[in-house]
Short mmCIF file of C-alpha atoms in Angstrom, two decimals:
data_model
loop_
_atom_site.label_atom_id
_atom_site.label_comp_id
_atom_site.label_asym_id
_atom_site.label_seq_id
_atom_site.Cartn_x
_atom_site.Cartn_y
_atom_site.Cartn_z
CA UNK A 298 91.83 62.31 -39.95
CA UNK A 299 94.64 64.19 -41.64
CA UNK A 300 93.71 67.70 -42.72
CA UNK A 301 95.72 70.66 -44.01
CA UNK A 302 94.10 74.06 -44.46
CA UNK A 303 95.95 76.94 -46.08
CA UNK A 304 95.06 80.59 -45.55
CA UNK A 305 96.55 84.04 -45.98
CA UNK A 306 96.39 84.37 -49.74
CA UNK A 307 95.15 87.51 -51.45
CA UNK A 308 96.10 90.35 -53.74
CA UNK A 309 99.36 92.18 -53.13
CA UNK A 310 101.37 94.71 -55.09
CA UNK A 311 104.77 93.87 -56.59
CA UNK A 312 107.45 94.28 -53.95
CA UNK A 313 104.99 93.58 -51.16
CA UNK A 314 104.82 90.81 -48.58
CA UNK A 315 102.38 88.11 -47.59
CA UNK A 316 102.40 85.40 -44.94
CA UNK A 317 100.68 82.11 -45.68
CA UNK A 318 99.57 79.69 -42.97
CA UNK A 319 98.86 75.98 -43.10
CA UNK A 320 96.85 74.71 -40.14
CA UNK A 321 97.30 71.00 -39.64
CA UNK A 322 95.21 68.39 -37.82
CA UNK A 323 95.55 64.63 -37.52
CA UNK A 324 99.33 64.69 -37.19
CA UNK A 325 102.05 66.88 -35.70
CA UNK A 326 104.15 69.23 -37.84
CA UNK A 327 106.99 68.69 -35.37
CA UNK A 328 107.26 65.03 -36.38
CA UNK A 329 106.81 65.30 -40.13
CA UNK A 330 108.59 67.31 -42.77
CA UNK A 331 106.44 69.83 -44.59
CA UNK A 332 106.50 71.24 -48.13
CA UNK A 333 105.15 74.26 -49.95
CA UNK A 334 104.33 73.75 -53.65
CA UNK A 335 102.78 76.32 -55.98
CA UNK A 336 100.96 76.34 -59.29
CA UNK A 337 100.71 79.35 -61.57
CA UNK A 338 97.35 79.75 -63.35
CA UNK A 339 97.02 77.08 -66.04
CA UNK A 340 100.55 75.81 -65.43
CA UNK A 341 102.25 72.84 -63.81
CA UNK A 342 103.47 72.26 -60.29
CA UNK A 343 106.54 74.03 -58.91
CA UNK A 344 108.19 72.99 -55.67
CA UNK A 345 108.86 75.98 -53.37
CA UNK A 346 110.31 74.91 -50.01
CA UNK A 347 110.68 72.09 -47.50
CA UNK A 348 111.42 71.79 -43.80
CA UNK A 349 112.22 68.23 -42.87
CA UNK A 350 113.70 67.37 -39.58
CA UNK A 351 112.40 67.48 -36.03
CA UNK A 352 114.58 70.46 -35.16
CA UNK A 353 113.49 72.41 -38.24
CA UNK A 354 117.12 72.65 -39.28
CA UNK A 355 116.87 71.00 -42.66
CA UNK A 356 115.40 73.74 -44.82
CA UNK A 357 115.66 74.05 -48.59
CA UNK A 358 114.19 76.43 -51.16
CA UNK A 359 113.60 76.51 -54.87
CA UNK A 360 115.98 78.74 -56.80
CA UNK A 361 113.22 81.17 -57.82
CA UNK A 362 112.29 82.00 -54.20
CA UNK A 363 115.61 81.65 -52.39
CA UNK A 364 116.39 84.78 -50.37
CA UNK A 365 112.79 86.06 -50.61
CA UNK A 366 110.68 83.33 -48.98
CA UNK A 367 111.04 81.83 -45.50
CA UNK A 368 109.45 78.59 -44.30
CA UNK A 369 108.80 78.15 -40.59
CA UNK A 370 106.45 76.41 -38.18
CA UNK A 371 104.85 76.86 -34.77
CA UNK A 372 104.70 73.48 -33.07
CA UNK A 373 102.40 74.75 -30.33
CA UNK A 374 99.83 75.79 -32.95
CA UNK A 375 100.58 72.85 -35.23
CA UNK A 376 100.89 75.31 -38.09
CA UNK A 377 103.30 75.79 -40.99
CA UNK A 378 104.06 79.22 -42.44
CA UNK A 379 105.50 80.73 -45.59
CA UNK A 380 106.69 84.32 -45.33
CA UNK A 381 106.88 85.79 -48.83
CA UNK A 382 108.76 89.06 -49.35
CA UNK A 383 109.73 91.08 -52.42
CA UNK A 384 106.85 89.50 -54.32
CA UNK A 385 106.86 89.50 -58.12
CA UNK A 386 104.15 88.98 -60.71
CA UNK A 387 105.56 85.52 -61.44
CA UNK A 388 104.84 84.48 -57.83
CA UNK A 389 101.12 84.53 -58.65
CA UNK A 390 99.42 81.17 -58.20
CA UNK A 391 97.85 78.68 -55.86
CA UNK A 392 100.08 77.73 -52.94
CA UNK A 393 99.70 74.27 -51.43
CA UNK A 394 101.17 72.92 -48.23
CA UNK A 395 101.84 69.19 -48.08
CA UNK A 396 103.08 66.68 -45.54
CA UNK A 397 106.32 64.86 -46.23
CA UNK A 398 106.16 61.07 -45.69
CA UNK A 399 108.26 58.32 -47.31
CA UNK A 400 110.16 61.08 -49.12
CA UNK A 401 106.99 62.24 -50.87
CA UNK A 402 104.53 65.10 -50.34
CA UNK A 403 101.67 62.73 -49.50
CA UNK A 404 98.79 64.73 -48.02
CA UNK A 405 97.93 68.12 -49.53
CA UNK A 406 95.73 71.03 -48.58
CA UNK A 407 93.23 72.65 -50.97
CA UNK A 408 95.54 75.62 -51.57
CA UNK A 409 95.35 79.40 -51.21
CA UNK A 410 95.51 81.84 -54.12
CA UNK A 411 98.16 84.56 -54.20
CA UNK A 412 97.87 87.31 -56.80
CA UNK A 413 100.70 89.78 -57.27
CA UNK A 414 99.46 92.71 -59.30
CA UNK A 415 99.46 96.49 -59.30
CA UNK B 875 118.97 70.79 -60.66
CA UNK B 876 117.51 67.48 -61.81
CA UNK B 877 115.34 67.91 -64.90
CA UNK B 878 112.26 65.70 -65.24
CA UNK B 879 110.86 65.08 -68.74
CA UNK B 880 107.46 63.49 -69.29
CA UNK B 881 105.91 62.08 -72.43
CA UNK B 882 103.44 62.31 -73.94
CA UNK B 883 102.10 65.66 -72.80
CA UNK B 884 98.61 64.81 -74.04
CA UNK B 885 97.07 61.34 -73.85
CA UNK B 886 93.59 60.63 -75.26
CA UNK B 887 92.44 57.17 -74.22
CA UNK B 888 89.34 55.09 -74.91
CA UNK B 889 87.67 53.93 -71.67
CA UNK B 890 88.65 50.35 -70.87
CA UNK B 891 91.91 50.62 -72.81
CA UNK B 892 95.37 50.73 -71.21
CA UNK B 893 97.54 53.83 -70.91
CA UNK B 894 101.13 54.56 -70.04
CA UNK B 895 103.09 57.70 -69.19
CA UNK B 896 106.86 57.99 -69.30
CA UNK B 897 109.10 60.11 -67.08
CA UNK B 898 112.84 60.50 -67.52
CA UNK B 899 115.24 62.13 -65.09
CA UNK B 900 118.47 63.93 -66.07
CA UNK B 901 120.36 61.92 -63.46
CA UNK B 902 119.91 58.79 -61.42
CA UNK B 903 117.27 58.91 -58.69
CA UNK B 904 118.61 55.78 -57.00
CA UNK B 905 119.51 56.35 -53.35
CA UNK B 906 121.96 54.21 -51.39
CA UNK B 907 119.05 52.41 -49.68
CA UNK B 908 118.07 50.87 -53.02
CA UNK B 909 114.99 53.02 -53.59
CA UNK B 910 114.37 55.41 -56.44
CA UNK B 911 113.14 58.72 -55.08
CA UNK B 912 110.43 59.18 -57.70
CA UNK B 913 106.77 59.94 -57.04
CA UNK B 914 103.67 60.06 -59.26
CA UNK B 915 100.67 62.35 -58.76
CA UNK B 916 97.26 62.86 -60.33
CA UNK B 917 95.66 66.29 -60.28
CA UNK B 918 91.99 66.18 -61.17
CA UNK B 919 90.38 69.42 -62.39
CA UNK B 920 89.98 71.91 -59.56
CA UNK B 921 91.64 69.62 -57.02
CA UNK B 922 95.05 69.47 -55.30
CA UNK B 923 97.45 66.76 -56.44
CA UNK B 924 96.91 63.26 -55.10
CA UNK B 925 99.84 60.94 -54.42
CA UNK B 926 99.60 57.75 -56.48
CA UNK B 927 103.06 56.16 -56.32
CA UNK B 928 106.06 56.81 -54.06
CA UNK B 929 109.61 55.46 -53.94
CA UNK B 930 109.45 54.48 -57.59
CA UNK B 931 106.78 51.79 -57.57
CA UNK B 932 104.94 51.69 -54.24
CA UNK B 933 101.21 52.39 -54.50
CA UNK B 934 99.86 54.91 -52.02
CA UNK B 935 97.01 53.96 -49.72
CA UNK B 936 93.66 53.75 -51.49
CA UNK B 937 95.09 53.82 -55.01
CA UNK B 938 93.46 51.35 -57.40
CA UNK B 939 95.52 48.30 -58.36
CA UNK B 940 94.78 49.17 -62.01
CA UNK B 941 97.69 51.58 -61.56
CA UNK B 942 101.23 50.29 -61.50
CA UNK B 943 104.70 51.69 -62.01
CA UNK B 944 107.99 50.42 -63.34
CA UNK B 945 111.37 51.96 -62.72
CA UNK B 946 115.02 52.11 -63.52
CA UNK B 947 117.48 54.68 -62.22
CA UNK B 948 116.46 57.31 -64.78
CA UNK B 949 113.43 55.92 -66.66
CA UNK B 950 110.04 55.54 -65.04
CA UNK B 951 106.65 54.49 -66.36
CA UNK B 952 103.16 54.77 -64.89
CA UNK B 953 100.66 52.30 -66.32
CA UNK B 954 96.88 52.13 -66.09
CA UNK B 955 95.57 48.72 -67.11
CA UNK B 956 92.02 49.87 -67.94
CA UNK B 957 91.27 53.58 -68.03
CA UNK B 958 88.14 54.77 -66.25
CA UNK B 959 86.46 58.16 -66.02
CA UNK B 960 88.03 58.84 -62.61
CA UNK B 961 91.51 58.66 -64.17
CA UNK B 962 91.00 61.91 -66.10
CA UNK B 963 93.35 64.71 -65.10
CA UNK B 964 97.00 65.72 -65.24
CA UNK B 965 99.69 63.29 -64.13
CA UNK B 966 103.01 64.53 -62.76
CA UNK B 967 106.21 62.78 -61.84
CA UNK B 968 108.41 64.34 -59.16
CA UNK B 969 111.94 63.64 -58.03
CA UNK B 970 112.52 63.74 -54.29
CA UNK B 971 116.18 62.77 -54.27
CA UNK B 972 117.74 66.20 -53.86
CA UNK B 973 116.51 69.76 -53.44
CA UNK B 974 115.41 71.64 -55.40
CA UNK B 975 112.81 68.95 -55.93
CA UNK B 976 111.40 69.07 -59.44
CA UNK B 977 108.27 68.01 -61.29
CA UNK B 978 107.75 66.89 -64.85
CA UNK B 979 105.69 69.12 -67.16
CA UNK B 980 102.56 67.06 -66.66
CA UNK B 981 100.63 64.65 -68.91
CA UNK B 982 96.97 65.42 -69.54
CA UNK B 983 94.88 62.26 -69.80
CA UNK B 984 91.44 62.64 -71.36
CA UNK B 985 88.82 60.22 -72.60
CA UNK B 986 88.15 59.75 -76.29
#
């Protein structure tokens, strides 16, 4: 059974850092691409980042996070990460990880809430 | 960046009646393999998004056949033949042709 469980969210001050994790079961992160997507409170979905080849070499970011966020994975732990630095108030929201299959984020986790506030 | 525009943004529907949602992309989503890289999602209240349609018109596993999708290179439509209570939520289209991937604004479907 495919399962994705995000963790690592919390409250952080502007300019601070946070590292999100996405623990995966039922498939291997080394064989599937993986996305991060976020949703600000009461707003729509915003794509954040993707890693999508078996070597982890195809990595892309949304314009609003480029240079501040880093997507990575640990194949041995079957876990995806999102390192978030220089956080801003507008980064507040629920962060979802999702598997990439048939060019679509197809299976999603329940999300973890990140709040950037002083 | 490819801009995705949905309409309407709000959609009140009587149970048992049909519904349709439009999504337009600012450029063609047609890839050289003949597929449009367009996905549809439903986000029910308090839940993560659920994939409904991928590659333009292919229903995801477990999705009711009351849902269908039509496509051209830039114009896409999601149709529900008979709306039921479980269809309530916000529907999003998403282009997966080129990063940065982008979503439409969302269409909120509610029951009358």
